[in-house]
Amino acid sequence: ALLEKLQVLLLSRNKFKTGTIPTEYSQLTELRTLRLESCSLTGIFPLEIVLKMTRLHALFLGFNALTGPLPEEIRALSDMKYFSLNSNYFTGTIPAELGNSWTNLEIFNVGFNEFTGTLPRAFSELHRLNFLLLDSNQLTGTIPSNWATLLSLERLRLSKNLLTGTLPESLNGMSHLIELSFDENLLTGSLPFSWGMFEYLKRISLYGNMLSGQLPKSYVGWQNVTFIFLSYNLLSGELPDSWGSLRNS
């Protein structure tokens, strides 16, 4: 087979005329990394091609014009660590089965698509996950409280969806969280007192929801925070004097 020993193929930001990934690429069975961002790709997810790449652990297809659902069969790519499909036109639900199959996953980025359905509770099993980026889709339902088991998570973006319900107290279990962005949803209720335990948090954005109640004094514990965006909510009460200790904000 052509280039049968190829392990890394990086072709991002070019102007190819083909529009789709050639079927012959399915012969690249030793491929570990495939990057085709910003290559004017069209059509559906290239399932039959990537499934032949059984050792694939990094797939980047962002900033194209790919459409259709994300097939649940991709769970067979059990070595996957870095998966990014951001800024396409994918539809349908996010396969929950990935939570039980991609146990080595560190980055999952499907932001800026047209995914629907609820947030997969099974993603709580992705214990090595660092980045979970699901912003700018049409996701509904509530934020799973069992995601608190994602102890390695550093960035969680759920902004610009249709999420409802309250902010789970349990998320304070994400002990390494650096960024939390839930803005422009339909979230209600108060700001969790327990979130003051986020030791490494640098950025929190919850603007454009329907959050109510007071600003928790416990957030004085955010000694690494540089950005707080809580505008366009229904917050009330007094401005906490203790927030004057947030010297990095």
JSON list of N, CA, C and O in Angstrom, two decimals, residues 7-58:
[
{"chain": "A", "resi": 7, "resn": "GLN", "atom": "N", "xyz": [2.75, 7.60, 9.80]},
{"chain": "A", "resi": 7, "resn": "GLN", "atom": "CA", "xyz": [2.13, 7.72, 11.11]},
{"chain": "A", "resi": 7, "resn": "GLN", "atom": "C", "xyz": [1.54, 9.10, 11.37]},
{"chain": "A", "resi": 7, "resn": "GLN", "atom": "O", "xyz": [0.58, 9.22, 12.15]},
{"chain": "A", "resi": 8, "resn": "VAL", "atom": "N", "xyz": [2.09, 10.13, 10.75]},
{"chain": "A", "resi": 8, "resn": "VAL", "atom": "CA", "xyz": [1.62, 11.50, 10.98]},
{"chain": "A", "resi": 8, "resn": "VAL", "atom": "C", "xyz": [1.40, 12.18, 9.64]},
{"chain": "A", "resi": 8, "resn": "VAL", "atom": "O", "xyz": [2.30, 12.23, 8.80]},
{"chain": "A", "resi": 9, "resn": "LEU", "atom": "N", "xyz": [0.18, 12.73, 9.45]},
{"chain": "A", "resi": 9, "resn": "LEU", "atom": "CA", "xyz": [-0.16, 13.42, 8.21]},
{"chain": "A", "resi": 9, "resn": "LEU", "atom": "C", "xyz": [-0.81, 14.76, 8.58]},
{"chain": "A", "resi": 9, "resn": "LEU", "atom": "O", "xyz": [-1.93, 14.80, 9.10]},
{"chain": "A", "resi": 10, "resn": "LEU", "atom": "N", "xyz": [-0.10, 15.86, 8.30]},
{"chain": "A", "resi": 10, "resn": "LEU", "atom": "CA", "xyz": [-0.54, 17.20, 8.66]},
{"chain": "A", "resi": 10, "resn": "LEU", "atom": "C", "xyz": [-0.73, 18.03, 7.40]},
{"chain": "A", "resi": 10, "resn": "LEU", "atom": "O", "xyz": [0.25, 18.40, 6.74]},
{"chain": "A", "resi": 11, "resn": "LEU", "atom": "N", "xyz": [-1.98, 18.33, 7.06]},
{"chain": "A", "resi": 11, "resn": "LEU", "atom": "CA", "xyz": [-2.29, 19.04, 5.82]},
{"chain": "A", "resi": 11, "resn": "LEU", "atom": "C", "xyz": [-3.20, 20.25, 6.04]},
{"chain": "A", "resi": 11, "resn": "LEU", "atom": "O", "xyz": [-3.81, 20.75, 5.08]},
{"chain": "A", "resi": 12, "resn": "SER", "atom": "N", "xyz": [-3.29, 20.75, 7.24]},
{"chain": "A", "resi": 12, "resn": "SER", "atom": "CA", "xyz": [-4.22, 21.82, 7.58]},
{"chain": "A", "resi": 12, "resn": "SER", "atom": "C", "xyz": [-3.93, 23.12, 6.83]},
{"chain": "A", "resi": 12, "resn": "SER", "atom": "O", "xyz": [-2.79, 23.38, 6.41]},
{"chain": "A", "resi": 13, "resn": "ARG", "atom": "N", "xyz": [-4.99, 23.94, 6.68]},
{"chain": "A", "resi": 13, "resn": "ARG", "atom": "CA", "xyz": [-4.91, 25.27, 6.10]},
{"chain": "A", "resi": 13, "resn": "ARG", "atom": "C", "xyz": [-4.32, 25.27, 4.69]},
{"chain": "A", "resi": 13, "resn": "ARG", "atom": "O", "xyz": [-3.30, 25.90, 4.41]},
{"chain": "A", "resi": 14, "resn": "ASN", "atom": "N", "xyz": [-4.95, 24.49, 3.83]},
{"chain": "A", "resi": 14, "resn": "ASN", "atom": "CA", "xyz": [-4.62, 24.48, 2.42]},
{"chain": "A", "resi": 14, "resn": "ASN", "atom": "C", "xyz": [-5.89, 24.67, 1.61]},
{"chain": "A", "resi": 14, "resn": "ASN", "atom": "O", "xyz": [-6.97, 24.85, 2.18]},
{"chain": "A", "resi": 15, "resn": "LYS", "atom": "N", "xyz": [-5.77, 24.67, 0.31]},
{"chain": "A", "resi": 15, "resn": "LYS", "atom": "CA", "xyz": [-6.91, 24.94, -0.57]},
{"chain": "A", "resi": 15, "resn": "LYS", "atom": "C", "xyz": [-7.09, 23.80, -1.56]},
{"chain": "A", "resi": 15, "resn": "LYS", "atom": "O", "xyz": [-7.10, 23.99, -2.78]},
{"chain": "A", "resi": 16, "resn": "PHE", "atom": "N", "xyz": [-7.26, 22.60, -1.02]},
{"chain": "A", "resi": 16, "resn": "PHE", "atom": "CA", "xyz": [-7.47, 21.44, -1.86]},
{"chain": "A", "resi": 16, "resn": "PHE", "atom": "C", "xyz": [-8.82, 21.52, -2.58]},
{"chain": "A", "resi": 16, "resn": "PHE", "atom": "O", "xyz": [-9.80, 22.02, -2.03]},
{"chain": "A", "resi": 17, "resn": "LYS", "atom": "N", "xyz": [-8.88, 20.98, -3.77]},
{"chain": "A", "resi": 17, "resn": "LYS", "atom": "CA", "xyz": [-10.10, 21.04, -4.58]},
{"chain": "A", "resi": 17, "resn": "LYS", "atom": "C", "xyz": [-10.96, 19.79, -4.47]},
{"chain": "A", "resi": 17, "resn": "LYS", "atom": "O", "xyz": [-12.09, 19.77, -4.96]},
{"chain": "A", "resi": 18, "resn": "THR", "atom": "N", "xyz": [-10.45, 18.76, -3.84]},
{"chain": "A", "resi": 18, "resn": "THR", "atom": "CA", "xyz": [-11.17, 17.49, -3.81]},
{"chain": "A", "resi": 18, "resn": "THR", "atom": "C", "xyz": [-12.48, 17.57, -3.02]},
{"chain": "A", "resi": 18, "resn": "THR", "atom": "O", "xyz": [-13.47, 16.96, -3.40]},
{"chain": "A", "resi": 19, "resn": "GLY", "atom": "N", "xyz": [-12.49, 18.30, -1.91]},
{"chain": "A", "resi": 19, "resn": "GLY", "atom": "CA", "xyz": [-13.70, 18.42, -1.11]},
{"chain": "A", "resi": 19, "resn": "GLY", "atom": "C", "xyz": [-13.90, 17.30, -0.13]},
{"chain": "A", "resi": 19, "resn": "GLY", "atom": "O", "xyz": [-14.50, 17.50, 0.93]},
{"chain": "A", "resi": 20, "resn": "THR", "atom": "N", "xyz": [-13.45, 16.12, -0.44]},
{"chain": "A", "resi": 20, "resn": "THR", "atom": "CA", "xyz": [-13.59, 14.98, 0.46]},
{"chain": "A", "resi": 20, "resn": "THR", "atom": "C", "xyz": [-12.23, 14.29, 0.63]},
{"chain": "A", "resi": 20, "resn": "THR", "atom": "O", "xyz": [-11.32, 14.47, -0.17]},
{"chain": "A", "resi": 21, "resn": "ILE", "atom": "N", "xyz": [-12.13, 13.49, 1.68]},
{"chain": "A", "resi": 21, "resn": "ILE", "atom": "CA", "xyz": [-10.92, 12.73, 1.92]},
{"chain": "A", "resi": 21, "resn": "ILE", "atom": "C", "xyz": [-10.91, 11.53, 0.97]},
{"chain": "A", "resi": 21, "resn": "ILE", "atom": "O", "xyz": [-11.88, 10.76, 0.95]},
{"chain": "A", "resi": 22, "resn": "PRO", "atom": "N", "xyz": [-9.87, 11.36, 0.18]},
{"chain": "A", "resi": 22, "resn": "PRO", "atom": "CA", "xyz": [-9.83, 10.22, -0.76]},
{"chain": "A", "resi": 22, "resn": "PRO", "atom": "C", "xyz": [-10.00, 8.87, -0.05]},
{"chain": "A", "resi": 22, "resn": "PRO", "atom": "O", "xyz": [-9.40, 8.66, 1.01]},
{"chain": "A", "resi": 23, "resn": "THR", "atom": "N", "xyz": [-10.78, 7.99, -0.61]},
{"chain": "A", "resi": 23, "resn": "THR", "atom": "CA", "xyz": [-11.00, 6.68, 0.00]},
{"chain": "A", "resi": 23, "resn": "THR", "atom": "C", "xyz": [-9.72, 5.88, 0.13]},
{"chain": "A", "resi": 23, "resn": "THR", "atom": "O", "xyz": [-9.61, 5.01, 0.99]},
{"chain": "A", "resi": 24, "resn": "GLU", "atom": "N", "xyz": [-8.74, 6.20, -0.70]},
{"chain": "A", "resi": 24, "resn": "GLU", "atom": "CA", "xyz": [-7.46, 5.49, -0.65]},
{"chain": "A", "resi": 24, "resn": "GLU", "atom": "C", "xyz": [-6.74, 5.72, 0.68]},
{"chain": "A", "resi": 24, "resn": "GLU", "atom": "O", "xyz": [-5.86, 4.94, 1.06]},
{"chain": "A", "resi": 25, "resn": "TYR", "atom": "N", "xyz": [-7.11, 6.77, 1.40]},
{"chain": "A", "resi": 25, "resn": "TYR", "atom": "CA", "xyz": [-6.48, 7.03, 2.69]},
{"chain": "A", "resi": 25, "resn": "TYR", "atom": "C", "xyz": [-6.79, 5.94, 3.71]},
{"chain": "A", "resi": 25, "resn": "TYR", "atom": "O", "xyz": [-6.13, 5.85, 4.74]},
{"chain": "A", "resi": 26, "resn": "SER", "atom": "N", "xyz": [-7.77, 5.13, 3.43]},
{"chain": "A", "resi": 26, "resn": "SER", "atom": "CA", "xyz": [-8.09, 4.02, 4.34]},
{"chain": "A", "resi": 26, "resn": "SER", "atom": "C", "xyz": [-6.96, 3.00, 4.39]},
{"chain": "A", "resi": 26, "resn": "SER", "atom": "O", "xyz": [-6.92, 2.15, 5.29]},
{"chain": "A", "resi": 27, "resn": "GLN", "atom": "N", "xyz": [-6.02, 3.09, 3.43]},
{"chain": "A", "resi": 27, "resn": "GLN", "atom": "CA", "xyz": [-4.87, 2.19, 3.42]},
{"chain": "A", "resi": 27, "resn": "GLN", "atom": "C", "xyz": [-3.79, 2.62, 4.41]},
{"chain": "A", "resi": 27, "resn": "GLN", "atom": "O", "xyz": [-2.83, 1.88, 4.66]},
{"chain": "A", "resi": 28, "resn": "LEU", "atom": "N", "xyz": [-3.95, 3.81, 5.00]},
{"chain": "A", "resi": 28, "resn": "LEU", "atom": "CA", "xyz": [-2.95, 4.32, 5.95]},
{"chain": "A", "resi": 28, "resn": "LEU", "atom": "C", "xyz": [-3.23, 3.74, 7.33]},
{"chain": "A", "resi": 28, "resn": "LEU", "atom": "O", "xyz": [-3.58, 4.45, 8.28]},
{"chain": "A", "resi": 29, "resn": "THR", "atom": "N", "xyz": [-3.07, 2.46, 7.44]},
{"chain": "A", "resi": 29, "resn": "THR", "atom": "CA", "xyz": [-3.49, 1.75, 8.66]},
{"chain": "A", "resi": 29, "resn": "THR", "atom": "C", "xyz": [-2.57, 1.99, 9.85]},
{"chain": "A", "resi": 29, "resn": "THR", "atom": "O", "xyz": [-2.93, 1.67, 10.98]},
{"chain": "A", "resi": 30, "resn": "GLU", "atom": "N", "xyz": [-1.39, 2.57, 9.63]},
{"chain": "A", "resi": 30, "resn": "GLU", "atom": "CA", "xyz": [-0.46, 2.87, 10.72]},
{"chain": "A", "resi": 30, "resn": "GLU", "atom": "C", "xyz": [-0.58, 4.32, 11.19]},
{"chain": "A", "resi": 30, "resn": "GLU", "atom": "O", "xyz": [0.12, 4.73, 12.12]},
{"chain": "A", "resi": 31, "resn": "LEU", "atom": "N", "xyz": [-1.48, 5.08, 10.58]},
{"chain": "A", "resi": 31, "resn": "LEU", "atom": "CA", "xyz": [-1.58, 6.51, 10.89]},
{"chain": "A", "resi": 31, "resn": "LEU", "atom": "C", "xyz": [-2.01, 6.73, 12.34]},
{"chain": "A", "resi": 31, "resn": "LEU", "atom": "O", "xyz": [-2.96, 6.12, 12.82]},
{"chain": "A", "resi": 32, "resn": "ARG", "atom": "N", "xyz": [-1.31, 7.62, 13.02]},
{"chain": "A", "resi": 32, "resn": "ARG", "atom": "CA", "xyz": [-1.64, 7.97, 14.40]},
{"chain": "A", "resi": 32, "resn": "ARG", "atom": "C", "xyz": [-2.27, 9.35, 14.50]},
{"chain": "A", "resi": 32, "resn": "ARG", "atom": "O", "xyz": [-3.12, 9.59, 15.35]},
{"chain": "A", "resi": 33, "resn": "THR", "atom": "N", "xyz": [-1.81, 10.28, 13.64]},
{"chain": "A", "resi": 33, "resn": "THR", "atom": "CA", "xyz": [-2.29, 11.66, 13.69]},
{"chain": "A", "resi": 33, "resn": "THR", "atom": "C", "xyz": [-2.69, 12.13, 12.30]},
{"chain": "A", "resi": 33, "resn": "THR", "atom": "O", "xyz": [-1.91, 12.03, 11.35]},
{"chain": "A", "resi": 34, "resn": "LEU", "atom": "N", "xyz": [-3.92, 12.66, 12.19]},
{"chain": "A", "resi": 34, "resn": "LEU", "atom": "CA", "xyz": [-4.42, 13.21, 10.93]},
{"chain": "A", "resi": 34, "resn": "LEU", "atom": "C", "xyz": [-5.01, 14.59, 11.20]},
{"chain": "A", "resi": 34, "resn": "LEU", "atom": "O", "xyz": [-5.95, 14.74, 11.97]},
{"chain": "A", "resi": 35, "resn": "ARG", "atom": "N", "xyz": [-4.42, 15.60, 10.55]},
{"chain": "A", "resi": 35, "resn": "ARG", "atom": "CA", "xyz": [-4.89, 16.98, 10.71]},
{"chain": "A", "resi": 35, "resn": "ARG", "atom": "C", "xyz": [-5.26, 17.53, 9.34]},
{"chain": "A", "resi": 35, "resn": "ARG", "atom": "O", "xyz": [-4.41, 17.65, 8.45]},
{"chain": "A", "resi": 36, "resn": "LEU", "atom": "N", "xyz": [-6.55, 17.88, 9.20]},
{"chain": "A", "resi": 36, "resn": "LEU", "atom": "CA", "xyz": [-7.07, 18.44, 7.95]},
{"chain": "A", "resi": 36, "resn": "LEU", "atom": "C", "xyz": [-7.96, 19.65, 8.25]},
{"chain": "A", "resi": 36, "resn": "LEU", "atom": "O", "xyz": [-8.99, 19.84, 7.59]},
{"chain": "A", "resi": 37, "resn": "GLU", "atom": "N", "xyz": [-7.57, 20.47, 9.21]},
{"chain": "A", "resi": 37, "resn": "GLU", "atom": "CA", "xyz": [-8.36, 21.67, 9.50]},
{"chain": "A", "resi": 37, "resn": "GLU", "atom": "C", "xyz": [-8.27, 22.67, 8.34]},
{"chain": "A", "resi": 37, "resn": "GLU", "atom": "O", "xyz": [-7.25, 22.79, 7.69]},
{"chain": "A", "resi": 38, "resn": "SER", "atom": "N", "xyz": [-9.36, 23.37, 8.11]},
{"chain": "A", "resi": 38, "resn": "SER", "atom": "CA", "xyz": [-9.40, 24.45, 7.10]},
{"chain": "A", "resi": 38, "resn": "SER", "atom": "C", "xyz": [-8.92, 23.97, 5.74]},
{"chain": "A", "resi": 38, "resn": "SER", "atom": "O", "xyz": [-8.04, 24.57, 5.12]},
{"chain": "A", "resi": 39, "resn": "CYS", "atom": "N", "xyz": [-9.51, 22.89, 5.27]},
{"chain": "A", "resi": 39, "resn": "CYS", "atom": "CA", "xyz": [-9.16, 22.33, 3.96]},
{"chain": "A", "resi": 39, "resn": "CYS", "atom": "C", "xyz": [-10.35, 22.28, 3.01]},
{"chain": "A", "resi": 39, "resn": "CYS", "atom": "O", "xyz": [-10.33, 21.55, 2.01]},
{"chain": "A", "resi": 40, "resn": "SER", "atom": "N", "xyz": [-11.41, 23.02, 3.33]},
{"chain": "A", "resi": 40, "resn": "SER", "atom": "CA", "xyz": [-12.61, 23.07, 2.47]},
{"chain": "A", "resi": 40, "resn": "SER", "atom": "C", "xyz": [-13.26, 21.71, 2.28]},
{"chain": "A", "resi": 40, "resn": "SER", "atom": "O", "xyz": [-13.80, 21.41, 1.21]},
{"chain": "A", "resi": 41, "resn": "LEU", "atom": "N", "xyz": [-13.20, 20.86, 3.29]},
{"chain": "A", "resi": 41, "resn": "LEU", "atom": "CA", "xyz": [-13.80, 19.54, 3.19]},
{"chain": "A", "resi": 41, "resn": "LEU", "atom": "C", "xyz": [-15.32, 19.64, 3.30]},
{"chain": "A", "resi": 41, "resn": "LEU", "atom": "O", "xyz": [-15.86, 20.44, 4.07]},
{"chain": "A", "resi": 42, "resn": "THR", "atom": "N", "xyz": [-16.02, 18.81, 2.54]},
{"chain": "A", "resi": 42, "resn": "THR", "atom": "CA", "xyz": [-17.48, 18.74, 2.56]},
{"chain": "A", "resi": 42, "resn": "THR", "atom": "C", "xyz": [-17.91, 17.29, 2.74]},
{"chain": "A", "resi": 42, "resn": "THR", "atom": "O", "xyz": [-17.09, 16.38, 2.82]},
{"chain": "A", "resi": 43, "resn": "GLY", "atom": "N", "xyz": [-19.22, 17.08, 2.80]},
{"chain": "A", "resi": 43, "resn": "GLY", "atom": "CA", "xyz": [-19.73, 15.72, 2.94]},
{"chain": "A", "resi": 43, "resn": "GLY", "atom": "C", "xyz": [-19.88, 15.32, 4.39]},
{"chain": "A", "resi": 43, "resn": "GLY", "atom": "O", "xyz": [-19.79, 16.14, 5.30]},
{"chain": "A", "resi": 44, "resn": "ILE", "atom": "N", "xyz": [-20.10, 14.04, 4.62]},
{"chain": "A", "resi": 44, "resn": "ILE", "atom": "CA", "xyz": [-20.34, 13.52, 5.96]},
{"chain": "A", "resi": 44, "resn": "ILE", "atom": "C", "xyz": [-19.03, 13.08, 6.61]},
{"chain": "A", "resi": 44, "resn": "ILE", "atom": "O", "xyz": [-17.97, 13.07, 5.97]},
{"chain": "A", "resi": 45, "resn": "PHE", "atom": "N", "xyz": [-19.12, 12.70, 7.88]},
{"chain": "A", "resi": 45, "resn": "PHE", "atom": "CA", "xyz": [-17.94, 12.22, 8.59]},
{"chain": "A", "resi": 45, "resn": "PHE", "atom": "C", "xyz": [-17.36, 11.00, 7.85]},
{"chain": "A", "resi": 45, "resn": "PHE", "atom": "O", "xyz": [-18.10, 10.06, 7.55]},
{"chain": "A", "resi": 46, "resn": "PRO", "atom": "N", "xyz": [-16.04, 10.98, 7.58]},
{"chain": "A", "resi": 46, "resn": "PRO", "atom": "CA", "xyz": [-15.43, 9.90, 6.78]},
{"chain": "A", "resi": 46, "resn": "PRO", "atom": "C", "xyz": [-15.24, 8.61, 7.58]},
{"chain": "A", "resi": 46, "resn": "PRO", "atom": "O", "xyz": [-14.12, 8.15, 7.79]},
{"chain": "A", "resi": 47, "resn": "LEU", "atom": "N", "xyz": [-16.34, 8.01, 7.98]},
{"chain": "A", "resi": 47, "resn": "LEU", "atom": "CA", "xyz": [-16.30, 6.88, 8.90]},
{"chain": "A", "resi": 47, "resn": "LEU", "atom": "C", "xyz": [-15.52, 5.69, 8.34]},
{"chain": "A", "resi": 47, "resn": "LEU", "atom": "O", "xyz": [-14.64, 5.14, 9.00]},
{"chain": "A", "resi": 48, "resn": "GLU", "atom": "N", "xyz": [-15.85, 5.28, 7.12]},
{"chain": "A", "resi": 48, "resn": "GLU", "atom": "CA", "xyz": [-15.23, 4.07, 6.57]},
{"chain": "A", "resi": 48, "resn": "GLU", "atom": "C", "xyz": [-13.73, 4.23, 6.37]},
{"chain": "A", "resi": 48, "resn": "GLU", "atom": "O", "xyz": [-13.00, 3.24, 6.39]},
{"chain": "A", "resi": 49, "resn": "ILE", "atom": "N", "xyz": [-13.29, 5.47, 6.21]},
{"chain": "A", "resi": 49, "resn": "ILE", "atom": "CA", "xyz": [-11.86, 5.71, 6.06]},
{"chain": "A", "resi": 49, "resn": "ILE", "atom": "C", "xyz": [-11.15, 5.64, 7.40]},
{"chain": "A", "resi": 49, "resn": "ILE", "atom": "O", "xyz": [-10.18, 4.90, 7.57]},
{"chain": "A", "resi": 50, "resn": "VAL", "atom": "N", "xyz": [-11.65, 6.38, 8.39]},
{"chain": "A", "resi": 50, "resn": "VAL", "atom": "CA", "xyz": [-10.93, 6.46, 9.67]},
{"chain": "A", "resi": 50, "resn": "VAL", "atom": "C", "xyz": [-11.02, 5.15, 10.46]},
{"chain": "A", "resi": 50, "resn": "VAL", "atom": "O", "xyz": [-10.12, 4.85, 11.26]},
{"chain": "A", "resi": 51, "resn": "LEU", "atom": "N", "xyz": [-12.06, 4.36, 10.26]},
{"chain": "A", "resi": 51, "resn": "LEU", "atom": "CA", "xyz": [-12.15, 3.10, 10.99]},
{"chain": "A", "resi": 51, "resn": "LEU", "atom": "C", "xyz": [-11.04, 2.13, 10.59]},
{"chain": "A", "resi": 51, "resn": "LEU", "atom": "O", "xyz": [-10.68, 1.23, 11.36]},
{"chain": "A", "resi": 52, "resn": "LYS", "atom": "N", "xyz": [-10.51, 2.31, 9.38]},
{"chain": "A", "resi": 52, "resn": "LYS", "atom": "CA", "xyz": [-9.39, 1.47, 8.95]},
{"chain": "A", "resi": 52, "resn": "LYS", "atom": "C", "xyz": [-8.08, 1.91, 9.60]},
{"chain": "A", "resi": 52, "resn": "LYS", "atom": "O", "xyz": [-7.12, 1.15, 9.65]},
{"chain": "A", "resi": 53, "resn": "MET", "atom": "N", "xyz": [-8.07, 3.14, 10.11]},
{"chain": "A", "resi": 53, "resn": "MET", "atom": "CA", "xyz": [-6.89, 3.67, 10.81]},
{"chain": "A", "resi": 53, "resn": "MET", "atom": "C", "xyz": [-6.98, 3.28, 12.28]},
{"chain": "A", "resi": 53, "resn": "MET", "atom": "O", "xyz": [-7.21, 4.11, 13.16]},
{"chain": "A", "resi": 54, "resn": "THR", "atom": "N", "xyz": [-6.80, 2.03, 12.55]},
{"chain": "A", "resi": 54, "resn": "THR", "atom": "CA", "xyz": [-7.11, 1.49, 13.88]},
{"chain": "A", "resi": 54, "resn": "THR", "atom": "C", "xyz": [-6.21, 2.01, 14.99]},
{"chain": "A", "resi": 54, "resn": "THR", "atom": "O", "xyz": [-6.55, 1.89, 16.17]},
{"chain": "A", "resi": 55, "resn": "ARG", "atom": "N", "xyz": [-5.09, 2.61, 14.62]},
{"chain": "A", "resi": 55, "resn": "ARG", "atom": "CA", "xyz": [-4.16, 3.14, 15.63]},
{"chain": "A", "resi": 55, "resn": "ARG", "atom": "C", "xyz": [-4.30, 4.65, 15.81]},
{"chain": "A", "resi": 55, "resn": "ARG", "atom": "O", "xyz": [-3.55, 5.26, 16.56]},
{"chain": "A", "resi": 56, "resn": "LEU", "atom": "N", "xyz": [-5.27, 5.24, 15.15]},
{"chain": "A", "resi": 56, "resn": "LEU", "atom": "CA", "xyz": [-5.45, 6.70, 15.17]},
{"chain": "A", "resi": 56, "resn": "LEU", "atom": "C", "xyz": [-5.71, 7.19, 16.59]},
{"chain": "A", "resi": 56, "resn": "LEU", "atom": "O", "xyz": [-6.58, 6.68, 17.28]},
{"chain": "A", "resi": 57, "resn": "HIS", "atom": "N", "xyz": [-4.94, 8.19, 17.02]},
{"chain": "A", "resi": 57, "resn": "HIS", "atom": "CA", "xyz": [-5.17, 8.76, 18.35]},
{"chain": "A", "resi": 57, "resn": "HIS", "atom": "C", "xyz": [-5.35, 10.27, 18.32]},
{"chain": "A", "resi": 57, "resn": "HIS", "atom": "O", "xyz": [-5.61, 10.88, 19.36]},
{"chain": "A", "resi": 58, "resn": "ALA", "atom": "N", "xyz": [-5.23, 10.88, 17.13]},
{"chain": "A", "resi": 58, "resn": "ALA", "atom": "CA", "xyz": [-5.45, 12.33, 17.01]},
{"chain": "A", "resi": 58, "resn": "ALA", "atom": "C", "xyz": [-6.11, 12.63, 15.68]},
{"chain": "A", "resi": 58, "resn": "ALA", "atom": "O", "xyz": [-5.53, 12.34, 14.62]}
]
